[in-house]
Amino acid sequence: MSNIKLPIYLDYSATTPIDPRVAAKMAECLTIEGNFGNPASRSHSFGWTAEAAVDLARQQVADLVNADHREIVWTSGATESDNLAIKGAAHFYRKKGNHIITLKTEHKAVLDTCRQLEREGFTVTYLDPQENGLLDMEALKAATTDQTILISIMHVNNEIGVIQDIAAIGEFARANRIIFHVDAAQSTGKVEIDLQTLQVDLMSFCAHKTYGPKGVGALYVRRKPRVRLEAQMHGGGHERGMRSGTLATHQIVGMGEAFRIAKEEMATENERIRMMRDRLYNGLKDMEEVYVNGDLEHRIAGNLNISFNFVEGESLIMALRDLAVSSGSACTSASLEPSYVLRALGRNDELAHSSIRFTIGRFTTVEEIDYTVDLVRAAVEKLRGLSPLWDMYKDGVDLNSVEWVAH
Amino acid sequence: MAYSEKVLDHYENPRNVGVIDDDLSVGTGMVGAPACGDVMRLQIKVNSDGIIEDAKFKTYGCGSAIASSSLVTEWVKGKSLDEAAGIKNTHIAEELALPPVKIHCSVLAEDAIAAAIDNYRSKHQ
Ligand SMILES: Cc1ncc(COP(=O)(O)O)c(C=O)c1O
């Protein structure tokens, strides 16, 4: 355990550190010695050099997902991309229909945007996922009407890491002439994306889950067949009018370099990360009453979301202070609010509360995984030793049959 | 969330964890609900002079809930039932420096004492 630095970062789905190679490129775009110009400046070389750097980054982002560089619109992150895609398409196509379909396990950037459109008069269907977190194609088909103009389904879920079948959804959407938006914030560098074959019209990206900087993202907007959007940010007419605002050269260059590295190293990286995730899971799965949340097969390599029954979530997080992980319960308020994603899978409150999301990434080591296994096992055993529910379970009491004295 | 030193101490080294075998001298109180995120079981053993001579707990809950129940096992020992019933959540919250969002843990601990005393008394009517 000697050279392990605590706490151990196992929250790569929240954000990643910037890869040093990316940071170096970004640093070249800041000072008077560097490439600091405004990419929109037409009249001097400072502008032209900045524009060249932005163009290269645009190509690098397009390359990772096999798109045309003209289909990439820079934004401030996946939240803005989701807003631009969903509001932009809904507003543009509102004469065609007013119905939108999405999934209950989407990120808040999608769900809250849909809520806003409901306030503007649109109708939104929030589909229940199956128990494994995956979309039920039959439910999607059943929900579709002649008023449906937009389907928004994420590629990889941020909490449970499950991968939706966006090829099948795209095929259905295209056949029914419905715009298909995919939030791919969590999938770049983790899952192959080929927009030449996928029938996806709009796709949201961000840099900071793929070893790039926070505060920059992109929206893919398909050219053939052409998808139109109503701008949400008005101004100087940057990004072909779809998103005004001076381009943040250093951020964009960082995203480009991060995506270039992702394309190059994805295959080997995923193998290494999967090996560590499996090592973590194998170290924990023989404990009693542990449940993996979400499908294990259709899942990115770096995610393990697991519930420890009869252990309360906040005390578990406290016992795991040496780990930087996410918990399925938002324990900042008196009324514990379990994760809406786990609730949508049909997990009961207790299991949702006692869930931990481990997300493994580029800088995770095998030593850190082994340390984590020991720590988690010890913590769960300690807390079960303290838990009256564990005693009752061991005595064969059905906890659902107990009349609790709620307070 | 930042925890007070006393909460951390009780959480790291909980006092009087365990189970007392049930008999006429024992009162058991179980309060809370799993869906609310905390369940406390507090047991007291009362001697022939009516004094609580032993107390044990088990708690499913956050660090503050564990600390609150650990603390009350220390406090009720050596007290009569009436004295133990006088322990209020405000005393517990103050001793552990609980933040406002954790006051319900101290309320639950007070409820647990009352429930254990009730259970003991119901055996001696
Ligand atoms: C699936 C998903 N969508 C959207 C976002 C928001 O991205 P950003 O922080 O770049 O706005 C995130 C990350 O928090 C995410 O995981």
mmCIF file of N, CA and C in Angstrom, chain A residues 310-316 318-321 331-334 336 349-350 353-354 382-389 391-392 399 402 404-407, chain B residues 1 3 7-8 11-14 17 19 30-41 57-64 66 101-102 104 108 111:
data_model
loop_
_atom_site.group_PDB
_atom_site.id
_atom_site.type_symbol
_atom_site.label_atom_id
_atom_site.label_comp_id
_atom_site.label_asym_id
_atom_site.label_seq_id
_atom_site.Cartn_x
_atom_site.Cartn_y
_atom_site.Cartn_z
ATOM 1 N N PHE A 310 -28.670 -3.728 3.172
ATOM 2 C CA PHE A 310 -28.643 -3.636 4.642
ATOM 3 C C PHE A 310 -27.522 -2.746 5.165
ATOM 4 N N VAL A 311 -26.951 -1.939 4.271
ATOM 5 C CA VAL A 311 -25.970 -0.949 4.682
ATOM 6 C C VAL A 311 -26.505 0.391 4.216
ATOM 7 N N GLU A 312 -26.478 1.377 5.092
ATOM 8 C CA GLU A 312 -27.027 2.680 4.717
ATOM 9 C C GLU A 312 -25.971 3.470 3.944
ATOM 10 N N GLY A 313 -26.414 4.152 2.892
ATOM 11 C CA GLY A 313 -25.497 4.753 1.928
ATOM 12 C C GLY A 313 -24.564 5.802 2.483
ATOM 13 N N GLU A 314 -25.116 6.693 3.316
ATOM 14 C CA GLU A 314 -24.264 7.783 3.788
ATOM 15 C C GLU A 314 -23.165 7.275 4.717
ATOM 16 N N SER A 315 -23.505 6.293 5.567
ATOM 17 C CA SER A 315 -22.478 5.742 6.456
ATOM 18 C C SER A 315 -21.435 4.981 5.642
ATOM 19 N N LEU A 316 -21.865 4.416 4.540
ATOM 20 C CA LEU A 316 -20.913 3.710 3.670
ATOM 21 C C LEU A 316 -19.927 4.706 3.047
ATOM 22 N N MET A 318 -19.135 7.463 4.257
ATOM 23 C CA MET A 318 -18.274 7.941 5.347
ATOM 24 C C MET A 318 -17.142 6.945 5.599
ATOM 25 N N ALA A 319 -17.494 5.654 5.548
ATOM 26 C CA ALA A 319 -16.483 4.615 5.777
ATOM 27 C C ALA A 319 -15.498 4.547 4.612
ATOM 28 N N LEU A 320 -15.923 5.048 3.473
ATOM 29 C CA LEU A 320 -15.063 4.996 2.285
ATOM 30 C C LEU A 320 -14.450 6.367 2.009
ATOM 31 N N ARG A 321 -14.153 7.088 3.064
ATOM 32 C CA ARG A 321 -13.620 8.450 2.896
ATOM 33 C C ARG A 321 -12.334 8.469 2.072
ATOM 34 N N CYS A 331 -27.172 12.700 -0.064
ATOM 35 C CA CYS A 331 -27.361 12.714 1.393
ATOM 36 C C CYS A 331 -27.010 14.064 1.972
ATOM 37 N N THR A 332 -27.343 15.109 1.239
ATOM 38 C CA THR A 332 -27.034 16.425 1.766
ATOM 39 C C THR A 332 -28.211 17.028 2.510
ATOM 40 N N SER A 333 -29.352 16.385 2.405
ATOM 41 C CA SER A 333 -30.514 16.951 3.072
ATOM 42 C C SER A 333 -31.106 15.927 4.031
ATOM 43 N N ALA A 334 -32.002 16.399 4.867
ATOM 44 C CA ALA A 334 -32.594 15.518 5.865
ATOM 45 C C ALA A 334 -33.423 14.436 5.173
ATOM 46 N N LEU A 336 -33.473 12.032 2.598
ATOM 47 C CA LEU A 336 -32.605 11.356 1.642
ATOM 48 C C LEU A 336 -33.347 11.164 0.334
ATOM 49 N N ASP A 349 -35.950 1.874 -2.375
ATOM 50 C CA ASP A 349 -35.195 2.994 -1.801
ATOM 51 C C ASP A 349 -33.929 2.526 -1.094
ATOM 52 N N GLU A 350 -34.040 1.415 -0.348
ATOM 53 C CA GLU A 350 -32.895 0.975 0.443
ATOM 54 C C GLU A 350 -31.717 0.606 -0.462
ATOM 55 N N HIS A 353 -30.287 3.682 -2.017
ATOM 56 C CA HIS A 353 -29.469 4.433 -1.062
ATOM 57 C C HIS A 353 -28.097 3.806 -0.863
ATOM 58 N N SER A 354 -28.040 2.495 -0.910
ATOM 59 C CA SER A 354 -26.781 1.826 -0.553
ATOM 60 C C SER A 354 -25.934 1.534 -1.783
ATOM 61 N N LYS A 382 -18.159 -4.095 8.579
ATOM 62 C CA LYS A 382 -18.300 -3.318 9.811
ATOM 63 C C LYS A 382 -19.733 -2.794 9.953
ATOM 64 N N LEU A 383 -20.249 -2.220 8.872
ATOM 65 C CA LEU A 383 -21.575 -1.600 8.972
ATOM 66 C C LEU A 383 -22.672 -2.648 9.095
ATOM 67 N N ARG A 384 -22.479 -3.803 8.490
ATOM 68 C CA ARG A 384 -23.467 -4.867 8.681
ATOM 69 C C ARG A 384 -23.418 -5.374 10.114
ATOM 70 N N GLY A 385 -22.238 -5.367 10.704
ATOM 71 C CA GLY A 385 -22.113 -5.749 12.114
ATOM 72 C C GLY A 385 -22.898 -4.805 13.013
ATOM 73 N N LEU A 386 -23.100 -3.579 12.540
ATOM 74 C CA LEU A 386 -23.836 -2.570 13.306
ATOM 75 C C LEU A 386 -25.323 -2.554 12.945
ATOM 76 N N SER A 387 -25.704 -3.289 11.911
ATOM 77 C CA SER A 387 -27.029 -3.087 11.326
ATOM 78 C C SER A 387 -28.072 -4.059 11.874
ATOM 79 N N PRO A 388 -29.128 -3.531 12.494
ATOM 80 C CA PRO A 388 -30.198 -4.421 12.959
ATOM 81 C C PRO A 388 -30.895 -5.111 11.781
ATOM 82 N N LEU A 389 -30.866 -4.467 10.614
ATOM 83 C CA LEU A 389 -31.523 -5.072 9.446
ATOM 84 C C LEU A 389 -30.761 -6.318 8.991
ATOM 85 N N ASP A 391 -29.057 -8.282 10.982
ATOM 86 C CA ASP A 391 -29.428 -9.330 11.964
ATOM 87 C C ASP A 391 -30.761 -9.961 11.586
ATOM 88 N N MET A 392 -31.719 -9.111 11.240
ATOM 89 C CA MET A 392 -33.063 -9.622 10.927
ATOM 90 C C MET A 392 -33.015 -10.470 9.666
ATOM 91 N N LEU A 399 -38.193 -8.327 5.768
ATOM 92 C CA LEU A 399 -38.254 -6.929 6.211
ATOM 93 C C LEU A 399 -39.495 -6.209 5.692
ATOM 94 N N VAL A 402 -42.391 -6.331 8.234
ATOM 95 C CA VAL A 402 -42.253 -5.641 9.519
ATOM 96 C C VAL A 402 -43.046 -4.334 9.479
ATOM 97 N N TRP A 404 -42.887 -0.891 10.437
ATOM 98 C CA TRP A 404 -41.875 0.057 10.905
ATOM 99 C C TRP A 404 -42.528 1.237 11.583
ATOM 100 N N VAL A 405 -41.851 1.750 12.594
ATOM 101 C CA VAL A 405 -42.329 2.952 13.280
ATOM 102 C C VAL A 405 -41.634 4.132 12.615
ATOM 103 N N ALA A 406 -42.210 4.565 11.511
ATOM 104 C CA ALA A 406 -41.588 5.661 10.775
ATOM 105 C C ALA A 406 -41.651 6.928 11.603
ATOM 106 N N HIS A 407 -40.736 7.829 11.313
ATOM 107 C CA HIS A 407 -40.705 9.049 12.113
ATOM 108 C C HIS A 407 -40.798 10.265 11.219
ATOM 109 N N MET B 1 -20.029 16.334 3.531
ATOM 110 C CA MET B 1 -20.525 16.797 4.842
ATOM 111 C C MET B 1 -19.415 16.678 5.880
ATOM 112 N N TYR B 3 -18.190 16.204 9.620
ATOM 113 C CA TYR B 3 -18.696 15.635 10.867
ATOM 114 C C TYR B 3 -17.887 16.185 12.036
ATOM 115 N N VAL B 7 -18.825 12.894 16.661
ATOM 116 C CA VAL B 7 -19.533 11.968 15.772
ATOM 117 C C VAL B 7 -18.537 10.974 15.178
ATOM 118 N N LEU B 8 -17.424 11.493 14.703
ATOM 119 C CA LEU B 8 -16.419 10.614 14.100
ATOM 120 C C LEU B 8 -15.915 9.588 15.113
ATOM 121 N N TYR B 11 -18.520 6.997 15.628
ATOM 122 C CA TYR B 11 -18.666 6.211 14.403
ATOM 123 C C TYR B 11 -17.501 5.240 14.247
ATOM 124 N N GLU B 12 -16.296 5.717 14.506
ATOM 125 C CA GLU B 12 -15.117 4.843 14.373
ATOM 126 C C GLU B 12 -15.084 3.795 15.482
ATOM 127 N N ASN B 13 -15.451 4.214 16.689
ATOM 128 C CA ASN B 13 -15.404 3.300 17.838
ATOM 129 C C ASN B 13 -16.749 3.260 18.546
ATOM 130 N N PRO B 14 -17.735 2.687 17.910
ATOM 131 C CA PRO B 14 -19.055 2.703 18.535
ATOM 132 C C PRO B 14 -19.041 1.940 19.863
ATOM 133 N N VAL B 17 -22.057 -1.945 21.104
ATOM 134 C CA VAL B 17 -22.746 -2.556 19.971
ATOM 135 C C VAL B 17 -23.110 -3.988 20.344
ATOM 136 N N VAL B 19 -26.297 -7.243 21.106
ATOM 137 C CA VAL B 19 -27.650 -7.724 21.369
ATOM 138 C C VAL B 19 -27.660 -8.283 22.794
ATOM 139 N N MET B 30 -37.317 -0.575 18.965
ATOM 140 C CA MET B 30 -36.822 -0.436 17.589
ATOM 141 C C MET B 30 -37.616 0.665 16.912
ATOM 142 N N VAL B 31 -36.937 1.655 16.397
ATOM 143 C CA VAL B 31 -37.613 2.811 15.779
ATOM 144 C C VAL B 31 -36.979 3.123 14.424
ATOM 145 N N GLY B 32 -37.735 3.854 13.614
ATOM 146 C CA GLY B 32 -37.257 4.218 12.278
ATOM 147 C C GLY B 32 -37.752 3.233 11.246
ATOM 148 N N ALA B 33 -37.352 3.455 10.026
ATOM 149 C CA ALA B 33 -37.776 2.592 8.918
ATOM 150 C C ALA B 33 -36.679 2.586 7.861
ATOM 151 N N PRO B 34 -36.462 1.418 7.245
ATOM 152 C CA PRO B 34 -35.396 1.331 6.240
ATOM 153 C C PRO B 34 -35.573 2.348 5.109
ATOM 154 N N ALA B 35 -36.819 2.548 4.696
ATOM 155 C CA ALA B 35 -37.049 3.457 3.571
ATOM 156 C C ALA B 35 -36.684 4.893 3.919
ATOM 157 N N CYS B 36 -36.698 5.221 5.236
ATOM 158 C CA CYS B 36 -36.314 6.575 5.639
ATOM 159 C C CYS B 36 -34.814 6.697 5.833
ATOM 160 N N GLY B 37 -34.107 5.574 5.755
ATOM 161 C CA GLY B 37 -32.659 5.651 5.866
ATOM 162 C C GLY B 37 -32.115 5.434 7.263
ATOM 163 N N ASP B 38 -32.981 5.227 8.265
ATOM 164 C CA ASP B 38 -32.426 4.840 9.562
ATOM 165 C C ASP B 38 -33.349 3.986 10.421
ATOM 166 N N VAL B 39 -32.763 2.994 11.028
ATOM 167 C CA VAL B 39 -33.453 2.099 11.976
ATOM 168 C C VAL B 39 -32.523 1.930 13.169
ATOM 169 N N MET B 40 -33.060 2.207 14.384
ATOM 170 C CA MET B 40 -32.267 1.995 15.604
ATOM 171 C C MET B 40 -32.909 0.921 16.443
ATOM 172 N N ARG B 41 -32.087 0.032 16.960
ATOM 173 C CA ARG B 41 -32.574 -0.907 17.981
ATOM 174 C C ARG B 41 -31.754 -0.668 19.248
ATOM 175 N N PHE B 57 -26.849 -1.446 21.402
ATOM 176 C CA PHE B 57 -27.577 -0.936 20.245
ATOM 177 C C PHE B 57 -27.070 -1.578 18.967
ATOM 178 N N LYS B 58 -27.919 -1.503 17.970
ATOM 179 C CA LYS B 58 -27.495 -1.683 16.584
ATOM 180 C C LYS B 58 -28.245 -0.644 15.767
ATOM 181 N N THR B 59 -27.561 -0.016 14.826
ATOM 182 C CA THR B 59 -28.197 1.039 14.037
ATOM 183 C C THR B 59 -27.823 0.919 12.565
ATOM 184 N N TYR B 60 -28.867 0.997 11.749
ATOM 185 C CA TYR B 60 -28.721 1.157 10.294
ATOM 186 C C TYR B 60 -28.991 2.623 10.045
ATOM 187 N N GLY B 61 -27.999 3.353 9.598
ATOM 188 C CA GLY B 61 -28.223 4.775 9.373
ATOM 189 C C GLY B 61 -26.920 5.493 9.131
ATOM 190 N N CYS B 62 -27.023 6.811 9.012
ATOM 191 C CA CYS B 62 -25.841 7.606 8.703
ATOM 192 C C CYS B 62 -24.929 7.689 9.924
ATOM 193 N N GLY B 63 -23.784 8.309 9.770
ATOM 194 C CA GLY B 63 -22.825 8.429 10.855
ATOM 195 C C GLY B 63 -23.421 9.105 12.080
ATOM 196 N N SER B 64 -24.269 10.092 11.870
ATOM 197 C CA SER B 64 -24.868 10.805 12.997
ATOM 198 C C SER B 64 -25.869 9.920 13.735
ATOM 199 N N ILE B 66 -25.660 6.606 13.922
ATOM 200 C CA ILE B 66 -24.844 5.635 14.666
ATOM 201 C C ILE B 66 -24.274 6.298 15.921
ATOM 202 N N VAL B 101 -29.578 19.472 9.639
ATOM 203 C CA VAL B 101 -30.138 18.386 8.820
ATOM 204 C C VAL B 101 -30.026 17.030 9.511
ATOM 205 N N LYS B 102 -29.269 16.980 10.611
ATOM 206 C CA LYS B 102 -29.093 15.693 11.310
ATOM 207 C C LYS B 102 -29.835 15.642 12.647
ATOM 208 N N HIS B 104 -32.813 15.025 13.166
ATOM 209 C CA HIS B 104 -33.732 13.880 13.216
ATOM 210 C C HIS B 104 -33.060 12.626 13.783
ATOM 211 N N LEU B 108 -34.609 10.453 16.813
ATOM 212 C CA LEU B 108 -34.790 9.006 16.729
ATOM 213 C C LEU B 108 -34.182 8.318 17.952
ATOM 214 N N ASP B 111 -36.494 8.723 20.778
ATOM 215 C CA ASP B 111 -37.609 7.785 20.567
ATOM 216 C C ASP B 111 -37.207 6.358 20.935
#
